[in-house]
Amino acid sequence: MTLTPTSRPRALLVTTTMAALVGSIALPQGASALPFSKLKHGRKLSKAQRKIAAEAMATIKAYQGCDKVLSGCLKQRNKKTEIAWRLADYVAFLTSKGVNKAAIIKILERRRRSALGKQHTIDTVGWPRIGSVKAPITIVEFADFRCTHCTKVGPLLSKLAKRYKSKVTLVFKPYPLKPYGAPLRAAQAALAAQRQGKFWELSELLFSHRDKHDKAGLRELAKRARLDLIGFDAAMTDRALLKQIEKSKIEGLRLGIRGTPTIYINGRQFLLRKDEMHLTQRIEDELFILGK
């Protein structure tokens, strides 16, 4: 077709409009160079999802080893960029689940604060523990035996502590949300079991049998955990246990705990979802930060 002087402006308008439309769905500059194929959760992202992930990676700064935005850190793969690569894969994971850019940025900020936020001093001496006091990572869980979510998180933390053995120690601190009735009785029973070296055995039963937190039910669970019942009964009337629980509660209030379970990893509050993937990645990040 031959363009006449009057048709040229219209043709130019069409061409400009098409270019704008193509540009609106194109990947951000440099996005095509991002190594999505090398990210576990990046390989199957659609073009639209890669666009979202790339925009997020161009905004989110890495930490501990590489201080650039993620897209800049991914230009190299070495020890210094190890956490950056993990963060990039996490961005891809969130994108694959339909999380938008703004939410991804907020979640990654919570992950940063979980790793580098304010570090609190928490009393762990004399409380129930799995693992060595010499372990480089200390996980402290404040929990209420009446808490539904705690029934899932508690066993998961125990599993992770056993998996990481000498690298992780888990400390439990009772935090009954109501300082009376069943929540308080269950906490007393758990600490009574600790006196006989059976805290973890009874705590598992307390979480899985929340219908047995009355006096008779607790005694039944204590028998199932093979506790000496005379010693258990005596401990349940010992006011020292109430003072111990009160001490834990006061500490939790000082920390600003509002719900359970609340988890601290090396003194920093864990702010992400309390599932196996997120907790494992937090442990791995902490080991990297510590050079372990």
PDB file of C-alpha atoms in Angstrom:
ATOM      1  CA  MET A   1       0.000   0.000   0.000  1.00  0.00           C
ATOM      2  CA  THR A   2       1.235   3.461  -0.866  1.00  0.00           C
ATOM      3  CA  LEU A   3       0.935   6.003   1.932  1.00  0.00           C
ATOM      4  CA  THR A   4      -0.498   9.336   0.927  1.00  0.00           C
ATOM      5  CA  PRO A   5       0.275  12.500   2.902  1.00  0.00           C
ATOM      6  CA  THR A   6      -3.137  12.252   4.608  1.00  0.00           C
ATOM      7  CA  SER A   7      -2.818   8.537   5.491  1.00  0.00           C
ATOM      8  CA  ARG A   8       0.635   8.771   7.065  1.00  0.00           C
ATOM      9  CA  PRO A   9      -0.529  10.271  10.420  1.00  0.00           C
ATOM     10  CA  ARG A  10      -3.176   7.536  10.802  1.00  0.00           C
ATOM     11  CA  ALA A  11      -0.629   4.800  10.026  1.00  0.00           C
ATOM     12  CA  LEU A  12       1.799   6.337  12.483  1.00  0.00           C
ATOM     13  CA  LEU A  13      -0.915   6.388  15.158  1.00  0.00           C
ATOM     14  CA  VAL A  14      -1.705   2.690  14.611  1.00  0.00           C
ATOM     15  CA  THR A  15       1.985   1.765  14.750  1.00  0.00           C
ATOM     16  CA  THR A  16       2.511   3.763  17.948  1.00  0.00           C
ATOM     17  CA  THR A  17      -0.552   2.232  19.592  1.00  0.00           C
ATOM     18  CA  MET A  18       0.549  -1.327  18.746  1.00  0.00           C
ATOM     19  CA  ALA A  19       4.016  -0.649  20.098  1.00  0.00           C
ATOM     20  CA  ALA A  20       2.527   0.607  23.350  1.00  0.00           C
ATOM     21  CA  LEU A  21       0.364  -2.493  23.695  1.00  0.00           C
ATOM     22  CA  VAL A  22       3.302  -4.804  23.085  1.00  0.00           C
ATOM     23  CA  GLY A  23       5.386  -2.858  25.569  1.00  0.00           C
ATOM     24  CA  SER A  24       2.710  -3.198  28.255  1.00  0.00           C
ATOM     25  CA  ILE A  25       2.989  -6.984  28.275  1.00  0.00           C
ATOM     26  CA  ALA A  26       6.706  -7.208  27.662  1.00  0.00           C
ATOM     27  CA  LEU A  27       9.075  -8.254  30.412  1.00  0.00           C
ATOM     28  CA  PRO A  28      10.854  -5.456  32.276  1.00  0.00           C
ATOM     29  CA  GLN A  29      14.261  -4.460  30.958  1.00  0.00           C
ATOM     30  CA  GLY A  30      16.744  -7.181  31.858  1.00  0.00           C
ATOM     31  CA  ALA A  31      14.019  -9.611  32.982  1.00  0.00           C
ATOM     32  CA  SER A  32      14.739 -11.981  30.113  1.00  0.00           C
ATOM     33  CA  ALA A  33      18.283 -12.246  31.437  1.00  0.00           C
ATOM     34  CA  LEU A  34      17.146 -13.363  34.906  1.00  0.00           C
ATOM     35  CA  PRO A  35      17.987 -17.047  35.506  1.00  0.00           C
ATOM     36  CA  PHE A  36      14.444 -18.310  36.051  1.00  0.00           C
ATOM     37  CA  SER A  37      15.448 -21.714  34.679  1.00  0.00           C
ATOM     38  CA  LYS A  38      17.934 -22.062  37.552  1.00  0.00           C
ATOM     39  CA  LEU A  39      15.343 -21.302  40.225  1.00  0.00           C
ATOM     40  CA  LYS A  40      13.361 -24.280  41.513  1.00  0.00           C
ATOM     41  CA  HIS A  41      10.118 -22.307  41.541  1.00  0.00           C
ATOM     42  CA  GLY A  42      10.991 -20.135  38.551  1.00  0.00           C
ATOM     43  CA  ARG A  43      11.081 -22.730  35.783  1.00  0.00           C
ATOM     44  CA  LYS A  44       7.330 -23.045  35.326  1.00  0.00           C
ATOM     45  CA  LEU A  45       6.378 -19.389  35.706  1.00  0.00           C
ATOM     46  CA  SER A  46       4.341 -17.961  32.858  1.00  0.00           C
ATOM     47  CA  LYS A  47       5.495 -14.850  31.002  1.00  0.00           C
ATOM     48  CA  ALA A  48       3.089 -12.723  33.040  1.00  0.00           C
ATOM     49  CA  GLN A  49       4.325 -14.264  36.279  1.00  0.00           C
ATOM     50  CA  ARG A  50       7.953 -13.706  35.289  1.00  0.00           C
ATOM     51  CA  LYS A  51       7.125 -10.065  34.741  1.00  0.00           C
ATOM     52  CA  ILE A  52       5.749  -9.775  38.285  1.00  0.00           C
ATOM     53  CA  ALA A  53       8.705 -11.665  39.766  1.00  0.00           C
ATOM     54  CA  ALA A  54      11.231  -9.588  37.808  1.00  0.00           C
ATOM     55  CA  GLU A  55       9.664  -6.325  38.954  1.00  0.00           C
ATOM     56  CA  ALA A  56       9.775  -7.510  42.563  1.00  0.00           C
ATOM     57  CA  MET A  57      13.402  -8.652  42.230  1.00  0.00           C
ATOM     58  CA  ALA A  58      14.334  -5.248  40.825  1.00  0.00           C
ATOM     59  CA  THR A  59      12.945  -3.641  44.000  1.00  0.00           C
ATOM     60  CA  ILE A  60      13.845  -6.008  46.859  1.00  0.00           C
ATOM     61  CA  LYS A  61      17.325  -5.674  48.324  1.00  0.00           C
ATOM     62  CA  ALA A  62      19.253  -8.767  49.334  1.00  0.00           C
ATOM     63  CA  TYR A  63      21.181  -8.999  52.581  1.00  0.00           C
ATOM     64  CA  GLN A  64      24.143 -10.783  54.122  1.00  0.00           C
ATOM     65  CA  GLY A  65      26.691 -11.090  51.339  1.00  0.00           C
ATOM     66  CA  CYS A  66      25.159  -9.046  48.540  1.00  0.00           C
ATOM     67  CA  ASP A  67      23.732  -5.582  49.205  1.00  0.00           C
ATOM     68  CA  LYS A  68      22.235  -5.016  45.752  1.00  0.00           C
ATOM     69  CA  VAL A  69      18.679  -5.652  44.611  1.00  0.00           C
ATOM     70  CA  LEU A  70      18.021  -9.327  43.912  1.00  0.00           C
ATOM     71  CA  SER A  71      18.198  -8.985  40.127  1.00  0.00           C
ATOM     72  CA  GLY A  72      21.691  -7.519  40.519  1.00  0.00           C
ATOM     73  CA  CYS A  73      22.849 -10.254  42.888  1.00  0.00           C
ATOM     74  CA  LEU A  74      21.723 -13.010  40.504  1.00  0.00           C
ATOM     75  CA  LYS A  75      24.391 -12.015  37.977  1.00  0.00           C
ATOM     76  CA  GLN A  76      26.787 -14.120  40.029  1.00  0.00           C
ATOM     77  CA  ARG A  77      26.434 -17.366  41.918  1.00  0.00           C
ATOM     78  CA  ASN A  78      28.885 -17.802  44.763  1.00  0.00           C
ATOM     79  CA  LYS A  79      29.001 -17.925  48.555  1.00  0.00           C
ATOM     80  CA  LYS A  80      28.276 -14.206  48.865  1.00  0.00           C
ATOM     81  CA  THR A  81      25.067 -14.445  46.835  1.00  0.00           C
ATOM     82  CA  GLU A  82      23.742 -17.647  48.424  1.00  0.00           C
ATOM     83  CA  ILE A  83      20.972 -15.952  50.411  1.00  0.00           C
ATOM     84  CA  ALA A  84      20.110 -13.720  47.440  1.00  0.00           C
ATOM     85  CA  TRP A  85      19.472 -16.815  45.314  1.00  0.00           C
ATOM     86  CA  ARG A  86      17.273 -18.283  48.049  1.00  0.00           C
ATOM     87  CA  LEU A  87      15.326 -15.041  48.246  1.00  0.00           C
ATOM     88  CA  ALA A  88      14.906 -14.965  44.466  1.00  0.00           C
ATOM     89  CA  ASP A  89      13.533 -18.502  44.491  1.00  0.00           C
ATOM     90  CA  TYR A  90      11.176 -17.487  47.295  1.00  0.00           C
ATOM     91  CA  VAL A  91       9.942 -14.579  45.164  1.00  0.00           C
ATOM     92  CA  ALA A  92       9.304 -17.066  42.346  1.00  0.00           C
ATOM     93  CA  PHE A  93       7.457 -19.352  44.783  1.00  0.00           C
ATOM     94  CA  LEU A  94       5.200 -16.540  45.972  1.00  0.00           C
ATOM     95  CA  THR A  95       4.556 -15.441  42.388  1.00  0.00           C
ATOM     96  CA  SER A  96       3.573 -18.993  41.425  1.00  0.00           C
ATOM     97  CA  LYS A  97       0.956 -18.895  44.207  1.00  0.00           C
ATOM     98  CA  GLY A  98      -0.650 -15.778  42.754  1.00  0.00           C
ATOM     99  CA  VAL A  99       0.807 -13.260  45.210  1.00  0.00           C
ATOM    100  CA  ASN A 100       1.040  -9.777  43.702  1.00  0.00           C
ATOM    101  CA  LYS A 101       4.126  -7.571  43.617  1.00  0.00           C
ATOM    102  CA  ALA A 102       3.143  -5.312  46.529  1.00  0.00           C
ATOM    103  CA  ALA A 103       2.404  -8.288  48.787  1.00  0.00           C
ATOM    104  CA  ILE A 104       5.651 -10.023  47.767  1.00  0.00           C
ATOM    105  CA  ILE A 105       7.650  -6.945  48.769  1.00  0.00           C
ATOM    106  CA  LYS A 106       5.910  -6.839  52.179  1.00  0.00           C
ATOM    107  CA  ILE A 107       6.492 -10.551  52.799  1.00  0.00           C
ATOM    108  CA  LEU A 108      10.177 -10.248  51.897  1.00  0.00           C
ATOM    109  CA  GLU A 109      10.493  -7.338  54.327  1.00  0.00           C
ATOM    110  CA  ARG A 110       9.106  -9.586  57.082  1.00  0.00           C
ATOM    111  CA  ARG A 111      11.648 -12.216  56.096  1.00  0.00           C
ATOM    112  CA  ARG A 112      14.419  -9.622  56.357  1.00  0.00           C
ATOM    113  CA  ARG A 113      13.232  -8.558  59.820  1.00  0.00           C
ATOM    114  CA  SER A 114      13.055 -12.205  60.917  1.00  0.00           C
ATOM    115  CA  ALA A 115      16.742 -12.545  60.055  1.00  0.00           C
ATOM    116  CA  LEU A 116      18.113  -9.103  60.936  1.00  0.00           C
ATOM    117  CA  GLY A 117      15.506  -7.468  63.183  1.00  0.00           C
ATOM    118  CA  LYS A 118      15.742  -6.578  66.850  1.00  0.00           C
ATOM    119  CA  GLN A 119      17.439  -9.288  68.907  1.00  0.00           C
ATOM    120  CA  HIS A 120      15.880  -9.950  72.303  1.00  0.00           C
ATOM    121  CA  THR A 121      17.436 -11.589  75.339  1.00  0.00           C
ATOM    122  CA  ILE A 122      15.224 -14.496  76.401  1.00  0.00           C
ATOM    123  CA  ASP A 123      15.673 -16.607  79.523  1.00  0.00           C
ATOM    124  CA  THR A 124      16.197 -20.236  78.495  1.00  0.00           C
ATOM    125  CA  VAL A 125      17.861 -21.636  81.629  1.00  0.00           C
ATOM    126  CA  GLY A 126      15.932 -24.463  83.258  1.00  0.00           C
ATOM    127  CA  TRP A 127      13.136 -24.613  80.686  1.00  0.00           C
ATOM    128  CA  PRO A 128      12.258 -27.761  78.682  1.00  0.00           C
ATOM    129  CA  ARG A 129      14.786 -28.261  75.915  1.00  0.00           C
ATOM    130  CA  ILE A 130      15.617 -30.503  72.959  1.00  0.00           C
ATOM    131  CA  GLY A 131      19.254 -30.384  71.860  1.00  0.00           C
ATOM    132  CA  SER A 132      22.486 -29.027  73.252  1.00  0.00           C
ATOM    133  CA  VAL A 133      22.852 -25.653  74.968  1.00  0.00           C
ATOM    134  CA  LYS A 134      25.967 -25.276  72.805  1.00  0.00           C
ATOM    135  CA  ALA A 135      23.985 -25.360  69.541  1.00  0.00           C
ATOM    136  CA  PRO A 136      24.524 -22.210  67.439  1.00  0.00           C
ATOM    137  CA  ILE A 137      20.781 -21.735  66.917  1.00  0.00           C
ATOM    138  CA  THR A 138      18.293 -21.480  69.773  1.00  0.00           C
ATOM    139  CA  ILE A 139      14.601 -21.615  68.918  1.00  0.00           C
ATOM    140  CA  VAL A 140      12.235 -20.499  71.679  1.00  0.00           C
ATOM    141  CA  GLU A 141       8.539 -21.277  71.399  1.00  0.00           C
ATOM    142  CA  PHE A 142       5.952 -19.568  73.585  1.00  0.00           C
ATOM    143  CA  ALA A 143       2.820 -21.715  73.417  1.00  0.00           C
ATOM    144  CA  ASP A 144      -0.553 -22.422  74.998  1.00  0.00           C
ATOM    145  CA  PHE A 145      -1.647 -26.066  75.180  1.00  0.00           C
ATOM    146  CA  ARG A 146      -5.204 -24.964  74.376  1.00  0.00           C
ATOM    147  CA  CYS A 147      -4.054 -23.306  71.134  1.00  0.00           C
ATOM    148  CA  THR A 148      -5.173 -25.133  67.971  1.00  0.00           C
ATOM    149  CA  HIS A 149      -2.308 -23.826  65.824  1.00  0.00           C
ATOM    150  CA  CYS A 150       0.207 -24.845  68.506  1.00  0.00           C
ATOM    151  CA  THR A 151      -0.812 -28.494  68.066  1.00  0.00           C
ATOM    152  CA  LYS A 152       0.757 -28.412  64.581  1.00  0.00           C
ATOM    153  CA  VAL A 153       3.695 -26.087  65.172  1.00  0.00           C
ATOM    154  CA  GLY A 154       4.982 -27.746  68.354  1.00  0.00           C
ATOM    155  CA  PRO A 155       5.608 -31.190  66.810  1.00  0.00           C
ATOM    156  CA  LEU A 156       7.110 -29.531  63.713  1.00  0.00           C
ATOM    157  CA  LEU A 157       9.638 -27.600  65.806  1.00  0.00           C
ATOM    158  CA  SER A 158      10.559 -30.793  67.663  1.00  0.00           C
ATOM    159  CA  LYS A 159      11.112 -32.546  64.336  1.00  0.00           C
ATOM    160  CA  LEU A 160      13.344 -29.747  63.054  1.00  0.00           C
ATOM    161  CA  ALA A 161      15.370 -29.679  66.281  1.00  0.00           C
ATOM    162  CA  LYS A 162      16.007 -33.412  65.954  1.00  0.00           C
ATOM    163  CA  ARG A 163      16.806 -33.093  62.238  1.00  0.00           C
ATOM    164  CA  TYR A 164      19.437 -30.410  62.800  1.00  0.00           C
ATOM    165  CA  LYS A 165      20.752 -32.122  65.953  1.00  0.00           C
ATOM    166  CA  SER A 166      23.863 -30.275  67.179  1.00  0.00           C
ATOM    167  CA  LYS A 167      22.991 -27.131  65.207  1.00  0.00           C
ATOM    168  CA  VAL A 168      19.590 -26.349  66.727  1.00  0.00           C
ATOM    169  CA  THR A 169      18.225 -26.418  70.249  1.00  0.00           C
ATOM    170  CA  LEU A 170      14.523 -25.955  70.984  1.00  0.00           C
ATOM    171  CA  VAL A 171      13.279 -24.378  74.216  1.00  0.00           C
ATOM    172  CA  PHE A 172       9.620 -24.405  75.254  1.00  0.00           C
ATOM    173  CA  LYS A 173       8.067 -21.674  77.386  1.00  0.00           C
ATOM    174  CA  PRO A 174       4.451 -21.937  78.582  1.00  0.00           C
ATOM    175  CA  TYR A 175       2.303 -18.958  77.706  1.00  0.00           C
ATOM    176  CA  PRO A 176      -1.306 -19.659  78.740  1.00  0.00           C
ATOM    177  CA  LEU A 177      -3.393 -16.925  77.151  1.00  0.00           C
ATOM    178  CA  LYS A 178      -5.824 -17.182  80.064  1.00  0.00           C
ATOM    179  CA  PRO A 179      -4.049 -17.325  83.458  1.00  0.00           C
ATOM    180  CA  TYR A 180      -6.669 -19.640  84.948  1.00  0.00           C
ATOM    181  CA  GLY A 181      -8.694 -22.769  84.200  1.00  0.00           C
ATOM    182  CA  ALA A 182      -7.671 -25.340  81.589  1.00  0.00           C
ATOM    183  CA  PRO A 183      -4.838 -23.297  79.976  1.00  0.00           C
ATOM    184  CA  LEU A 184      -3.130 -22.858  83.349  1.00  0.00           C
ATOM    185  CA  ARG A 185      -3.732 -26.471  84.460  1.00  0.00           C
ATOM    186  CA  ALA A 186      -2.222 -27.837  81.243  1.00  0.00           C
ATOM    187  CA  ALA A 187       0.879 -25.655  81.656  1.00  0.00           C
ATOM    188  CA  GLN A 188       1.229 -26.843  85.258  1.00  0.00           C
ATOM    189  CA  ALA A 189       0.952 -30.468  84.168  1.00  0.00           C
ATOM    190  CA  ALA A 190       3.657 -30.029  81.531  1.00  0.00           C
ATOM    191  CA  LEU A 191       6.088 -28.512  84.028  1.00  0.00           C
ATOM    192  CA  ALA A 192       5.197 -31.193  86.560  1.00  0.00           C
ATOM    193  CA  ALA A 193       6.196 -33.747  83.926  1.00  0.00           C
ATOM    194  CA  GLN A 194       9.463 -31.872  83.347  1.00  0.00           C
ATOM    195  CA  ARG A 195      10.414 -32.619  86.949  1.00  0.00           C
ATOM    196  CA  GLN A 196      10.342 -36.295  86.025  1.00  0.00           C
ATOM    197  CA  GLY A 197      12.119 -35.807  82.694  1.00  0.00           C
ATOM    198  CA  LYS A 198       8.894 -36.440  80.759  1.00  0.00           C
ATOM    199  CA  PHE A 199       7.962 -32.970  79.523  1.00  0.00           C
ATOM    200  CA  TRP A 200       7.982 -33.765  75.808  1.00  0.00           C
ATOM    201  CA  GLU A 201       6.075 -37.018  76.256  1.00  0.00           C
ATOM    202  CA  LEU A 202       3.281 -35.326  78.197  1.00  0.00           C
ATOM    203  CA  SER A 203       3.252 -32.157  76.093  1.00  0.00           C
ATOM    204  CA  GLU A 204       2.520 -34.237  72.996  1.00  0.00           C
ATOM    205  CA  LEU A 205      -0.477 -35.770  74.768  1.00  0.00           C
ATOM    206  CA  LEU A 206      -1.628 -32.376  76.040  1.00  0.00           C
ATOM    207  CA  PHE A 207      -1.688 -30.990  72.513  1.00  0.00           C
ATOM    208  CA  SER A 208      -3.452 -34.000  71.016  1.00  0.00           C
ATOM    209  CA  HIS A 209      -6.032 -34.440  73.816  1.00  0.00           C
ATOM    210  CA  ARG A 210      -7.329 -30.965  74.560  1.00  0.00           C
ATOM    211  CA  ASP A 211     -10.548 -32.532  75.843  1.00  0.00           C
ATOM    212  CA  LYS A 212      -8.624 -33.932  78.824  1.00  0.00           C
ATOM    213  CA  HIS A 213      -7.370 -30.766  80.466  1.00  0.00           C
ATOM    214  CA  ASP A 214      -9.519 -31.156  83.570  1.00  0.00           C
ATOM    215  CA  LYS A 215      -8.009 -32.616  86.749  1.00  0.00           C
ATOM    216  CA  ALA A 216      -9.029 -36.216  86.039  1.00  0.00           C
ATOM    217  CA  GLY A 217      -8.046 -36.009  82.382  1.00  0.00           C
ATOM    218  CA  LEU A 218      -4.599 -34.621  83.153  1.00  0.00           C
ATOM    219  CA  ARG A 219      -4.002 -37.446  85.602  1.00  0.00           C
ATOM    220  CA  GLU A 220      -5.017 -39.930  82.908  1.00  0.00           C
ATOM    221  CA  LEU A 221      -2.557 -38.374  80.446  1.00  0.00           C
ATOM    222  CA  ALA A 222       0.173 -38.387  83.099  1.00  0.00           C
ATOM    223  CA  LYS A 223      -0.404 -42.104  83.588  1.00  0.00           C
ATOM    224  CA  ARG A 224      -0.204 -42.644  79.826  1.00  0.00           C
ATOM    225  CA  ALA A 225       3.114 -40.776  79.762  1.00  0.00           C
ATOM    226  CA  ARG A 226       4.308 -43.155  82.511  1.00  0.00           C
ATOM    227  CA  LEU A 227       4.754 -40.507  85.155  1.00  0.00           C
ATOM    228  CA  ASP A 228       4.903 -41.322  88.837  1.00  0.00           C
ATOM    229  CA  LEU A 229       1.406 -40.193  89.793  1.00  0.00           C
ATOM    230  CA  ILE A 230       2.215 -39.471  93.434  1.00  0.00           C
ATOM    231  CA  GLY A 231       5.001 -37.124  92.342  1.00  0.00           C
ATOM    232  CA  PHE A 232       2.751 -35.652  89.654  1.00  0.00           C
ATOM    233  CA  ASP A 233      -0.048 -34.937  92.134  1.00  0.00           C
ATOM    234  CA  ALA A 234       2.396 -33.288  94.524  1.00  0.00           C
ATOM    235  CA  ALA A 235       3.835 -31.091  91.774  1.00  0.00           C
ATOM    236  CA  MET A 236       0.370 -29.991  90.667  1.00  0.00           C
ATOM    237  CA  THR A 237      -0.205 -28.439  94.103  1.00  0.00           C
ATOM    238  CA  ASP A 238       3.238 -26.812  94.275  1.00  0.00           C
ATOM    239  CA  ARG A 239       2.958 -23.033  93.997  1.00  0.00           C
ATOM    240  CA  ALA A 240       6.502 -22.944  92.608  1.00  0.00           C
ATOM    241  CA  LEU A 241       5.085 -24.132  89.273  1.00  0.00           C
ATOM    242  CA  LEU A 242       2.619 -21.244  89.235  1.00  0.00           C
ATOM    243  CA  LYS A 243       5.463 -18.811  89.871  1.00  0.00           C
ATOM    244  CA  GLN A 244       7.441 -20.412  87.032  1.00  0.00           C
ATOM    245  CA  ILE A 245       4.517 -19.994  84.632  1.00  0.00           C
ATOM    246  CA  GLU A 246       3.982 -16.420  85.812  1.00  0.00           C
ATOM    247  CA  LYS A 247       7.657 -15.670  85.127  1.00  0.00           C
ATOM    248  CA  SER A 248       7.295 -16.947  81.549  1.00  0.00           C
ATOM    249  CA  LYS A 249       4.088 -14.957  81.075  1.00  0.00           C
ATOM    250  CA  ILE A 250       5.689 -11.722  82.311  1.00  0.00           C
ATOM    251  CA  GLU A 251       8.608 -12.223  79.950  1.00  0.00           C
ATOM    252  CA  GLY A 252       6.224 -12.806  77.047  1.00  0.00           C
ATOM    253  CA  LEU A 253       4.310  -9.633  77.849  1.00  0.00           C
ATOM    254  CA  ARG A 254       7.596  -7.713  77.942  1.00  0.00           C
ATOM    255  CA  LEU A 255       8.350  -9.064  74.473  1.00  0.00           C
ATOM    256  CA  GLY A 256       4.933  -7.934  73.267  1.00  0.00           C
ATOM    257  CA  ILE A 257       3.522 -11.406  72.627  1.00  0.00           C
ATOM    258  CA  ARG A 258      -0.180 -11.253  71.788  1.00  0.00           C
ATOM    259  CA  GLY A 259      -0.879 -14.752  70.539  1.00  0.00           C
ATOM    260  CA  THR A 260       0.489 -18.259  70.319  1.00  0.00           C
ATOM    261  CA  PRO A 261       2.565 -19.857  69.064  1.00  0.00           C
ATOM    262  CA  THR A 262       5.198 -17.104  69.002  1.00  0.00           C
ATOM    263  CA  ILE A 263       8.669 -18.174  67.907  1.00  0.00           C
ATOM    264  CA  TYR A 264      12.081 -16.582  68.374  1.00  0.00           C
ATOM    265  CA  ILE A 265      15.154 -17.778  66.507  1.00  0.00           C
ATOM    266  CA  ASN A 266      18.351 -16.578  68.148  1.00  0.00           C
ATOM    267  CA  GLY A 267      16.349 -13.867  69.850  1.00  0.00           C
ATOM    268  CA  ARG A 268      14.618 -12.543  66.730  1.00  0.00           C
ATOM    269  CA  GLN A 269      10.894 -13.003  66.292  1.00  0.00           C
ATOM    270  CA  PHE A 270       9.916 -15.254  63.397  1.00  0.00           C
ATOM    271  CA  LEU A 271       7.385 -13.300  61.332  1.00  0.00           C
ATOM    272  CA  LEU A 272       6.533 -15.656  58.459  1.00  0.00           C
ATOM    273  CA  ARG A 273       4.190 -18.627  58.110  1.00  0.00           C
ATOM    274  CA  LYS A 274       5.016 -21.265  60.703  1.00  0.00           C
ATOM    275  CA  ASP A 275       5.264 -24.194  58.306  1.00  0.00           C
ATOM    276  CA  GLU A 276       8.135 -26.533  57.490  1.00  0.00           C
ATOM    277  CA  MET A 277       9.334 -24.699  54.377  1.00  0.00           C
ATOM    278  CA  HIS A 278       9.522 -21.261  55.990  1.00  0.00           C
ATOM    279  CA  LEU A 279      11.075 -22.485  59.239  1.00  0.00           C
ATOM    280  CA  THR A 280      13.642 -24.611  57.404  1.00  0.00           C
ATOM    281  CA  GLN A 281      14.675 -21.687  55.199  1.00  0.00           C
ATOM    282  CA  ARG A 282      14.989 -19.439  58.253  1.00  0.00           C
ATOM    283  CA  ILE A 283      17.259 -21.998  59.941  1.00  0.00           C
ATOM    284  CA  GLU A 284      19.369 -22.332  56.789  1.00  0.00           C
ATOM    285  CA  ASP A 285      19.658 -18.534  56.489  1.00  0.00           C
ATOM    286  CA  GLU A 286      20.744 -18.273  60.128  1.00  0.00           C
ATOM    287  CA  LEU A 287      23.363 -20.993  59.705  1.00  0.00           C
ATOM    288  CA  PHE A 288      24.719 -19.111  56.683  1.00  0.00           C
ATOM    289  CA  ILE A 289      24.801 -15.814  58.590  1.00  0.00           C
ATOM    290  CA  LEU A 290      26.675 -17.523  61.435  1.00  0.00           C
ATOM    291  CA  GLY A 291      29.086 -19.183  59.023  1.00  0.00           C
ATOM    292  CA  LYS A 292      27.997 -22.661  60.112  1.00  0.00           C
TER     293      LYS A 292
END
